[in-house]
Amino acid sequence: SDIGSQKERVVTEEEWLQKWEMGNIGFHKEQGHPLLQKYLDVLLNGRSGLRIFFPLCGKAVEMKWLADMGHSVVGVEVSEQAVKEFFSEHSLPYYEEPVPEITGAKMFQSTSGNISLYCCSIYDLSSSIVGKFDGVWDRGALVAVNPCDRQRYASLMINLVEKNSSYLLVTVSYDPNKHKGPPFYVPESEIKSLFG
Ligand code: SAH
């Protein structure tokens, strides 16, 4: 479980914004992720009307799926372009407002009220701002976080979930000496020590 040279790698917010500007978004799945379909029952666990969190959400189409099933979706994403593309590509009317607790942040909400996307860094959020969640879809999120920030990310996520919540995590497995990432290789042993 040696993550090699990836330990030191840092991708800045500016670089993420550039990826969006350049259309360099190979991570985006137009058709949604098959693993969410497959494990939907595990996420929902027979419950309805859940609050579901999408960390580092991009313009993930799964947010629309879950909202259409009657759940309430909250996402966070640094790229305003990504957030706006999400709403326009699904023809969802929305409004935007500042987030009083976070300097410079904006919240974009569908007018129907069931999708709220915070445009800021995830590290600016806390449960006093966004509340707690019953479910998390973590795809392209833990694996996109800089390796040096993983502990901080995991602690925050643990703080943002209710006691009876389900957390679906998608990781990737490959030789970390052959690619620099993201997505980064997060060994299973590290996931266990991060989340307990
Ligand atoms: N989960 C999405 C996007 C994965 S790519 C999907 O499945 O398609 C990772 C995303 O995280 C990018 O859109 C990037 O702009 C965003 N991002 C990177 N660092 C962030 C941070 N600190 N806070 C919020 N978003 C961030």
Coordinates of N, CA and C and ligand atoms in Angstrom, one line a residue:
S1 N 0.8 -1.2 0.0 CA 0.0 0.0 0.0 C 0.9 1.3 0.0
D2 N 1.9 1.3 -0.8 CA 2.7 2.5 -0.9 C 2.2 3.4 -2.0
I3 N 1.9 4.6 -1.6 CA 1.3 5.5 -2.6 C 2.4 6.3 -3.3
G4 N 3.6 6.0 -3.0 CA 4.7 6.6 -3.8 C 4.7 8.1 -3.8
S5 N 5.0 8.6 -5.0 CA 5.2 10.1 -5.2 C 3.9 10.8 -5.1
Q6 N 2.8 10.2 -5.1 CA 1.5 10.9 -5.0 C 1.3 11.6 -3.7
K7 N 2.0 11.2 -2.7 CA 1.8 11.8 -1.3 C 2.1 13.3 -1.4
E8 N 3.0 13.7 -2.2 CA 3.4 15.1 -2.2 C 2.6 16.0 -3.3
R9 N 1.8 15.3 -4.1 CA 1.2 16.0 -5.2 C 0.1 16.9 -4.7
V10 N 0.0 18.2 -5.3 CA -1.0 19.1 -4.9 C -1.6 19.7 -6.2
V11 N -2.9 19.6 -6.3 CA -3.7 20.2 -7.4 C -4.4 21.4 -6.8
T12 N -4.1 22.7 -7.3 CA -4.7 23.9 -6.7 C -6.1 24.1 -7.2
E13 N -6.9 24.9 -6.5 CA -8.2 25.3 -6.9 C -8.2 25.9 -8.3
E14 N -7.1 26.7 -8.5 CA -7.0 27.4 -9.8 C -6.9 26.4 -10.9
E15 N -6.1 25.3 -10.7 CA -6.0 24.2 -11.7 C -7.3 23.6 -12.0
W16 N -8.1 23.4 -11.0 CA -9.4 22.7 -11.2 C -10.3 23.7 -12.0
L17 N -10.2 25.0 -11.7 CA -11.1 25.9 -12.5 C -10.6 25.9 -13.9
Q18 N -9.3 25.8 -14.2 CA -8.8 25.7 -15.5 C -9.3 24.5 -16.3
K19 N -9.3 23.4 -15.6 CA -9.8 22.1 -16.2 C -11.2 22.4 -16.7
W20 N -12.0 23.0 -15.9 CA -13.4 23.3 -16.3 C -13.4 24.2 -17.5
E21 N -12.6 25.3 -17.5 CA -12.6 26.3 -18.6 C -12.1 25.6 -19.9
M22 N -11.1 24.7 -19.8 CA -10.6 24.0 -21.0 C -11.5 22.9 -21.4
G23 N -12.5 22.5 -20.7 CA -13.3 21.4 -21.0 C -12.5 20.1 -20.8
N24 N -11.6 20.2 -19.9 CA -10.7 19.0 -19.6 C -11.3 18.2 -18.4
I25 N -12.5 17.6 -18.7 CA -13.3 17.0 -17.6 C -13.7 15.6 -17.9
G26 N -12.6 14.8 -18.2 CA -12.8 13.4 -18.5 C -13.5 12.6 -17.4
F27 N -13.5 13.2 -16.2 CA -14.1 12.5 -15.1 C -15.6 12.6 -15.2
H28 N -16.2 13.5 -15.9 CA -17.6 13.7 -15.9 C -18.3 12.5 -16.7
K29 N -19.3 11.9 -16.1 CA -20.0 10.8 -16.8 C -21.4 11.2 -17.2
E30 N -21.5 11.4 -18.5 CA -22.8 11.9 -19.1 C -24.0 10.9 -18.7
Q31 N -23.7 9.7 -18.6 CA -24.7 8.7 -18.3 C -24.9 8.3 -16.9
G32 N -24.1 9.0 -16.0 CA -24.2 8.6 -14.6 C -23.4 7.4 -14.3
H33 N -23.2 7.1 -13.0 CA -22.3 6.1 -12.6 C -23.1 4.8 -12.3
P34 N -22.7 3.6 -13.0 CA -23.3 2.4 -12.8 C -23.3 1.9 -11.4
L35 N -22.3 2.3 -10.6 CA -22.2 1.8 -9.2 C -23.2 2.4 -8.3
L36 N -23.7 3.6 -8.7 CA -24.8 4.2 -7.9 C -26.1 3.4 -8.1
Q37 N -26.4 3.0 -9.4 CA -27.5 2.2 -9.7 C -27.4 0.9 -8.9
K38 N -26.2 0.3 -9.0 CA -26.1 -1.0 -8.4 C -26.3 -1.0 -6.8
Y39 N -25.8 0.1 -6.2 CA -25.8 0.1 -4.7 C -26.8 1.1 -4.2
L40 N -27.8 1.5 -5.0 CA -28.8 2.5 -4.6 C -29.5 2.0 -3.3
D41 N -29.8 0.7 -3.3 CA -30.6 0.2 -2.1 C -29.7 0.3 -0.8
V42 N -28.4 0.2 -1.0 CA -27.6 0.3 0.2 C -27.6 1.8 0.7
L43 N -27.6 2.7 -0.2 CA -27.6 4.1 0.1 C -28.9 4.5 0.8
L44 N -30.0 4.0 0.2 CA -31.3 4.4 0.7 C -31.8 3.6 1.9
N45 N -31.4 2.3 1.9 CA -31.8 1.4 3.0 C -33.2 1.5 3.4
G46 N -34.1 1.6 2.3 CA -35.5 1.6 2.5 C -36.1 2.9 3.0
R47 N -35.3 3.9 3.1 CA -35.7 5.2 3.6 C -36.1 6.1 2.4
S48 N -37.0 7.1 2.7 CA -37.4 8.0 1.6 C -37.2 9.5 2.2
G49 N -37.2 10.4 1.2 CA -37.0 11.8 1.6 C -35.7 12.1 2.3
L50 N -34.6 11.5 1.9 CA -33.3 11.7 2.6 C -32.6 13.0 2.1
R51 N -31.7 13.5 3.0 CA -30.8 14.5 2.6 C -29.5 13.9 2.2
I52 N -29.1 14.1 0.9 CA -28.0 13.4 0.4 C -26.9 14.4 0.0
F53 N -25.7 14.2 0.4 CA -24.6 15.1 0.1 C -23.7 14.6 -1.0
F54 N -23.3 15.5 -1.9 CA -22.3 15.2 -3.0 C -21.1 16.1 -2.8
P55 N -20.1 15.6 -2.1 CA -18.8 16.4 -2.0 C -18.2 16.5 -3.4
L56 N -17.5 17.7 -3.6 CA -16.8 17.9 -4.9 C -17.6 17.4 -6.1
C57 N -18.8 18.0 -6.2 CA -19.9 17.4 -7.0 C -19.7 17.6 -8.5
G58 N -18.9 18.5 -9.0 CA -18.8 18.7 -10.4 C -20.2 19.0 -10.9
K59 N -20.6 18.4 -12.1 CA -22.0 18.5 -12.6 C -22.6 17.1 -12.6
A60 N -22.3 16.3 -11.6 CA -22.7 14.9 -11.6 C -24.2 14.7 -11.8
V61 N -24.6 14.0 -12.9 CA -26.0 13.8 -13.2 C -26.8 13.0 -12.1
E62 N -26.0 12.3 -11.3 CA -26.7 11.5 -10.2 C -27.4 12.4 -9.3
M63 N -27.0 13.7 -9.2 CA -27.8 14.6 -8.3 C -29.2 14.8 -8.8
K64 N -29.4 14.8 -10.1 CA -30.7 14.9 -10.7 C -31.5 13.7 -10.5
W65 N -30.9 12.5 -10.6 CA -31.5 11.2 -10.4 C -32.1 11.2 -9.0
L66 N -31.3 11.5 -8.0 CA -31.7 11.4 -6.6 C -32.8 12.4 -6.2
A67 N -32.7 13.6 -6.8 CA -33.7 14.6 -6.6 C -35.0 14.2 -7.2
D68 N -34.9 13.6 -8.4 CA -36.2 13.1 -9.0 C -36.8 12.0 -8.2
M69 N -36.1 11.3 -7.4 CA -36.6 10.2 -6.6 C -37.2 10.8 -5.3
G70 N -37.2 12.1 -5.1 CA -37.8 12.7 -3.9 C -36.8 13.0 -2.8
H71 N -35.5 12.9 -3.0 CA -34.6 13.2 -2.0 C -34.1 14.7 -2.2
S72 N -33.5 15.2 -1.1 CA -33.0 16.5 -1.1 C -31.5 16.5 -1.3
V73 N -31.0 17.1 -2.3 CA -29.5 17.0 -2.7 C -28.8 18.3 -2.3
V74 N -27.6 18.1 -1.7 CA -26.8 19.2 -1.5 C -25.4 18.9 -2.0
G75 N -24.8 19.8 -2.8 CA -23.5 19.5 -3.3 C -22.5 20.7 -3.0
V76 N -21.2 20.5 -3.2 CA -20.3 21.6 -3.1 C -19.2 21.4 -4.2
E77 N -18.9 22.6 -4.8 CA -18.1 22.5 -6.0 C -17.4 23.9 -6.1
V78 N -16.1 23.9 -6.3 CA -15.4 25.2 -6.4 C -15.7 25.9 -7.7
S79 N -16.0 25.2 -8.8 CA -16.2 25.8 -10.1 C -17.6 26.3 -10.3
E80 N -17.8 27.6 -10.4 CA -19.1 28.1 -10.7 C -19.6 27.7 -12.1
Q81 N -18.7 27.5 -13.0 CA -19.0 27.1 -14.3 C -19.7 25.7 -14.3
A82 N -19.1 24.8 -13.5 CA -19.7 23.4 -13.3 C -21.1 23.5 -12.8
V83 N -21.3 24.3 -11.8 CA -22.6 24.4 -11.1 C -23.6 25.0 -12.1
K84 N -23.3 26.0 -12.9 CA -24.2 26.6 -13.8 C -24.5 25.6 -15.0
E85 N -23.5 24.8 -15.4 CA -23.7 23.8 -16.4 C -24.6 22.8 -16.0
F86 N -24.5 22.4 -14.7 CA -25.4 21.4 -14.2 C -26.9 21.8 -14.3
F87 N -27.2 23.0 -13.9 CA -28.6 23.5 -14.0 C -29.0 23.7 -15.4
S88 N -28.1 24.2 -16.3 CA -28.6 24.5 -17.6 C -28.7 23.2 -18.4
E89 N -27.8 22.2 -18.2 CA -27.9 21.0 -19.0 C -29.1 20.1 -18.6
H90 N -29.7 20.4 -17.4 CA -30.9 19.7 -17.0 C -32.2 20.6 -17.2
S91 N -32.0 21.8 -17.8 CA -33.0 22.8 -17.9 C -33.7 23.1 -16.6
L92 N -33.0 23.2 -15.5 CA -33.5 23.4 -14.2 C -33.4 24.9 -13.9
P93 N -34.5 25.6 -13.7 CA -34.4 27.0 -13.2 C -33.8 27.1 -11.8
Y94 N -33.0 28.1 -11.6 CA -32.4 28.2 -10.2 C -32.2 29.7 -9.9
Y95 N -31.9 29.9 -8.6 CA -31.5 31.3 -8.2 C -30.2 31.1 -7.5
E96 N -29.5 32.3 -7.3 CA -28.3 32.2 -6.5 C -28.3 33.3 -5.4
E97 N -27.7 32.9 -4.3 CA -27.6 33.9 -3.2 C -26.3 33.7 -2.5
P98 N -25.9 34.8 -1.8 CA -24.6 34.7 -1.1 C -24.8 33.8 0.2
V99 N -23.7 33.2 0.7 CA -23.8 32.4 1.9 C -23.2 33.3 3.0
P100 N -24.0 33.8 3.9 CA -23.6 34.8 4.8 C -22.3 34.4 5.7
E101 N -22.3 33.1 6.0 CA -21.2 32.6 6.8 C -19.9 32.4 6.1
I102 N -19.9 32.4 4.8 CA -18.7 32.1 4.0 C -18.4 33.3 3.0
T103 N -17.3 34.0 3.3 CA -16.9 35.1 2.4 C -16.7 34.6 1.0
G104 N -17.4 35.3 0.0 CA -17.2 35.0 -1.4 C -18.0 33.8 -1.9
A105 N -18.6 33.0 -1.0 CA -19.3 31.8 -1.4 C -20.7 32.1 -1.9
K106 N -21.2 31.3 -2.9 CA -22.6 31.5 -3.4 C -23.3 30.1 -3.3
M107 N -24.6 30.2 -3.1 CA -25.4 29.0 -3.1 C -26.4 29.1 -4.2
F108 N -26.4 28.0 -5.1 CA -27.3 28.0 -6.2 C -28.3 26.9 -5.9
Q109 N -29.6 27.3 -6.0 CA -30.7 26.4 -5.6 C -31.7 26.3 -6.7
S110 N -32.1 25.1 -7.0 CA -33.2 24.9 -8.0 C -34.4 25.6 -7.4
T111 N -35.3 26.2 -8.3 CA -36.4 26.9 -7.8 C -37.4 25.9 -7.1
S112 N -37.3 24.7 -7.4 CA -38.2 23.7 -6.7 C -37.6 23.4 -5.3
G113 N -36.4 23.8 -5.1 CA -35.8 23.8 -3.7 C -35.1 22.5 -3.3
N114 N -35.1 21.5 -4.2 CA -34.6 20.2 -3.8 C -33.1 19.9 -4.1
I115 N -32.5 20.9 -4.9 CA -31.1 20.8 -5.2 C -30.4 22.1 -4.8
S116 N -29.4 22.0 -3.9 CA -28.7 23.2 -3.4 C -27.2 22.9 -3.6
L117 N -26.6 23.8 -4.5 CA -25.1 23.6 -4.7 C -24.4 24.8 -4.2
Y118 N -23.4 24.5 -3.3 CA -22.6 25.5 -2.7 C -21.4 25.7 -3.6
C119 N -21.1 26.9 -4.0 CA -19.9 27.2 -4.8 C -18.9 27.8 -3.9
C120 N -18.0 26.9 -3.4 CA -16.9 27.3 -2.5 C -16.1 26.1 -2.3
S121 N -15.1 26.2 -1.4 CA -14.3 25.0 -1.1 C -15.0 24.2 -0.1
I122 N -14.9 22.9 -0.2 CA -15.6 22.0 0.8 C -15.1 22.3 2.2
Y123 N -13.8 22.8 2.3 CA -13.2 23.1 3.6 C -13.9 24.3 4.3
D124 N -14.7 25.0 3.6 CA -15.4 26.2 4.2 C -16.7 25.7 4.8
L125 N -17.1 24.5 4.5 CA -18.4 24.1 5.1 C -18.3 23.5 6.5
S126 N -19.5 23.5 7.2 CA -19.5 22.8 8.5 C -21.0 22.5 8.6
S127 N -21.3 21.6 9.6 CA -22.7 21.2 9.8 C -23.6 22.4 10.3
S128 N -23.0 23.4 10.8 CA -23.8 24.6 11.2 C -24.3 25.3 10.0
I129 N -23.6 25.2 8.9 CA -24.0 25.8 7.6 C -24.9 24.9 6.8
V130 N -24.6 23.7 6.6 CA -25.3 22.8 5.7 C -26.1 21.7 6.4
G131 N -26.0 21.6 7.7 CA -26.8 20.6 8.4 C -26.1 19.2 8.3
K132 N -26.8 18.2 8.7 CA -26.2 16.8 8.6 C -26.9 16.0 7.5
F133 N -26.3 15.0 7.0 CA -26.8 14.2 5.9 C -27.1 12.7 6.3
D134 N -28.1 12.2 5.6 CA -28.5 10.8 5.7 C -27.7 9.9 4.8
G135 N -27.1 10.5 3.7 CA -26.4 9.7 2.8 C -25.4 10.5 2.0
V136 N -24.3 9.8 1.6 CA -23.2 10.5 0.9 C -22.9 9.7 -0.4
W137 N -22.8 10.4 -1.5 CA -22.2 9.8 -2.7 C -20.9 10.4 -3.0
D138 N -19.8 9.6 -2.6 CA -18.4 10.1 -2.8 C -17.8 9.4 -3.9
R139 N -17.9 10.0 -5.1 CA -17.3 9.5 -6.3 C -16.5 10.7 -6.9
G140 N -15.2 10.4 -7.1 CA -14.3 11.5 -7.6 C -14.2 12.6 -6.6
A141 N -14.3 12.3 -5.3 CA -14.2 13.3 -4.3 C -13.0 12.9 -3.4
L142 N -13.1 11.8 -2.5 CA -11.9 11.5 -1.8 C -10.7 11.3 -2.7
V143 N -10.9 10.7 -3.8 CA -9.8 10.4 -4.7 C -9.3 11.7 -5.5
A144 N -10.0 12.8 -5.3 CA -9.6 14.0 -6.0 C -9.0 15.0 -5.0
V145 N -9.2 14.7 -3.7 CA -8.7 15.5 -2.6 C -7.1 15.3 -2.6
N146 N -6.4 16.4 -2.4 CA -4.9 16.3 -2.3 C -4.6 15.3 -1.2
P147 N -3.6 14.4 -1.4 CA -3.3 13.4 -0.4 C -3.0 14.1 1.0
C148 N -2.4 15.3 1.0 CA -2.1 15.9 2.3 C -3.3 16.4 3.0
D149 N -4.5 16.5 2.3 CA -5.7 17.0 2.9 C -6.7 15.9 3.3
R150 N -6.3 14.6 3.1 CA -7.3 13.5 3.3 C -7.8 13.5 4.7
Q151 N -6.9 13.7 5.7 CA -7.4 13.6 7.1 C -8.4 14.6 7.4
R152 N -8.1 15.8 6.9 CA -9.0 16.9 7.1 C -10.4 16.7 6.4
Y153 N -10.3 16.2 5.2 CA -11.5 15.9 4.5 C -12.3 14.8 5.2
A154 N -11.7 13.7 5.6 CA -12.4 12.6 6.3 C -13.1 13.1 7.6
S155 N -12.3 13.9 8.4 CA -12.9 14.4 9.6 C -14.1 15.3 9.3
L156 N -14.0 16.1 8.3 CA -15.2 16.9 8.0 C -16.4 16.1 7.6
M157 N -16.1 15.1 6.7 CA -17.2 14.2 6.3 C -17.9 13.5 7.4
I158 N -17.1 13.1 8.4 CA -17.6 12.4 9.5 C -18.5 13.3 10.3
N159 N -18.1 14.6 10.4 CA -18.9 15.6 11.0 C -20.2 15.9 10.3
L160 N -20.3 15.7 9.0 CA -21.4 16.1 8.3 C -22.5 15.0 8.1
V161 N -22.3 13.9 8.7 CA -23.3 12.8 8.6 C -24.0 12.5 9.9
E162 N -25.2 12.1 9.7 CA -26.0 11.7 10.9 C -25.5 10.3 11.4
K163 N -25.9 9.9 12.5 CA -25.5 8.6 13.1 C -25.9 7.5 12.2
N164 N -27.2 7.5 11.7 CA -27.7 6.4 10.9 C -27.6 6.8 9.4
S165 N -26.4 6.9 8.9 CA -26.3 7.4 7.5 C -25.5 6.3 6.7
S166 N -25.7 6.4 5.4 CA -24.9 5.5 4.6 C -24.0 6.3 3.7
Y167 N -22.8 5.8 3.5 CA -21.7 6.5 2.7 C -21.2 5.6 1.6
L168 N -21.6 5.9 0.4 CA -21.0 5.1 -0.7 C -19.8 5.8 -1.2
L169 N -18.7 5.1 -1.3 CA -17.4 5.6 -1.7 C -16.9 4.8 -2.9
V170 N -16.5 5.5 -3.9 CA -15.9 4.9 -5.1 C -14.5 5.3 -5.1
T171 N -13.6 4.3 -5.2 CA -12.2 4.5 -5.4 C -11.7 3.8 -6.6
V172 N -10.4 4.1 -6.9 CA -9.8 3.5 -8.1 C -8.5 2.7 -7.7
S173 N -8.2 1.6 -8.3 CA -7.1 0.9 -8.0 C -6.1 0.8 -9.1
Y174 N -4.9 1.2 -8.9 CA -3.9 1.2 -10.0 C -2.5 1.4 -9.4
D175 N -1.5 1.2 -10.2 CA -0.1 1.4 -9.7 C 0.2 2.9 -9.6
P176 N 0.3 3.5 -8.4 CA 0.5 4.9 -8.2 C 1.8 5.4 -8.7
N177 N 2.7 4.5 -9.1 CA 4.0 5.0 -9.7 C 3.9 5.2 -11.2
K178 N 2.7 4.8 -11.8 CA 2.6 4.9 -13.2 C 1.7 6.1 -13.6
H179 N 0.9 6.6 -12.7 CA 0.1 7.8 -13.0 C 0.3 8.8 -11.8
K180 N 0.2 10.1 -12.1 CA 0.4 11.0 -11.0 C -1.0 11.4 -10.3
G181 N -2.1 11.1 -11.0 CA -3.4 11.4 -10.4 C -3.7 12.9 -10.5
P182 N -4.9 13.4 -10.2 CA -6.0 12.7 -9.8 C -6.7 11.9 -11.0
P183 N -7.5 10.9 -10.7 CA -7.8 10.4 -9.3 C -6.6 9.7 -8.7
F184 N -6.4 10.0 -7.4 CA -5.3 9.4 -6.6 C -5.7 8.0 -6.2
Y185 N -4.7 7.2 -6.0 CA -4.9 5.8 -5.5 C -4.9 6.0 -3.9
V186 N -6.0 5.5 -3.3 CA -6.2 5.5 -1.9 C -6.3 4.1 -1.4
P187 N -5.2 3.6 -0.8 CA -5.2 2.2 -0.4 C -6.3 1.9 0.6
E188 N -6.9 0.7 0.6 CA -8.0 0.3 1.5 C -7.6 0.5 3.0
S189 N -6.3 0.2 3.3 CA -5.8 0.4 4.7 C -6.0 1.9 5.1
E190 N -5.7 2.8 4.2 CA -5.8 4.2 4.5 C -7.3 4.6 4.7
I191 N -8.2 4.0 3.8 CA -9.6 4.3 4.0 C -10.1 3.9 5.4
K192 N -9.6 2.7 5.8 CA -10.0 2.2 7.1 C -9.5 3.1 8.2
S193 N -8.3 3.6 8.1 CA -7.8 4.5 9.2 C -8.4 5.9 9.1
L194 N -8.8 6.3 7.9 CA -9.5 7.6 7.8 C -10.9 7.6 8.4
F195 N -11.6 6.6 8.1 CA -13.0 6.6 8.4 C -13.4 5.6 9.6
G196 N -12.4 4.8 10.0 CA -12.7 3.9 11.1 C -13.6 2.8 10.9
Ligands
SAH1 N1 -17.8 14.1 -8.2 C1 -17.9 14.7 -9.6 C2 -16.6 15.5 -10.0 C3 -15.3 14.8 -9.8 S1 -13.9 15.8 -10.2 C4 -18.2 13.6 -10.6 O1 -18.3 12.4 -10.2 O2 -18.3 13.9 -11.8 C5 -13.5 16.7 -8.7 C6 -14.3 18.0 -8.6 O3 -14.0 18.6 -7.4 C7 -13.9 19.0 -9.7 O4 -15.1 19.4 -10.3 C8 -13.3 20.2 -9.0 O5 -13.5 21.4 -9.5 C9 -13.8 20.0 -7.6 N2 -13.0 20.5 -6.4 C10 -11.7 20.3 -6.3 N3 -11.3 20.7 -5.1 C11 -12.4 21.2 -4.4 C12 -12.6 21.7 -3.1 N4 -11.6 21.9 -2.3 N5 -13.9 22.0 -2.8 C13 -14.9 21.8 -3.7 N6 -14.8 21.3 -4.9 C14 -13.5 21.0 -5.3

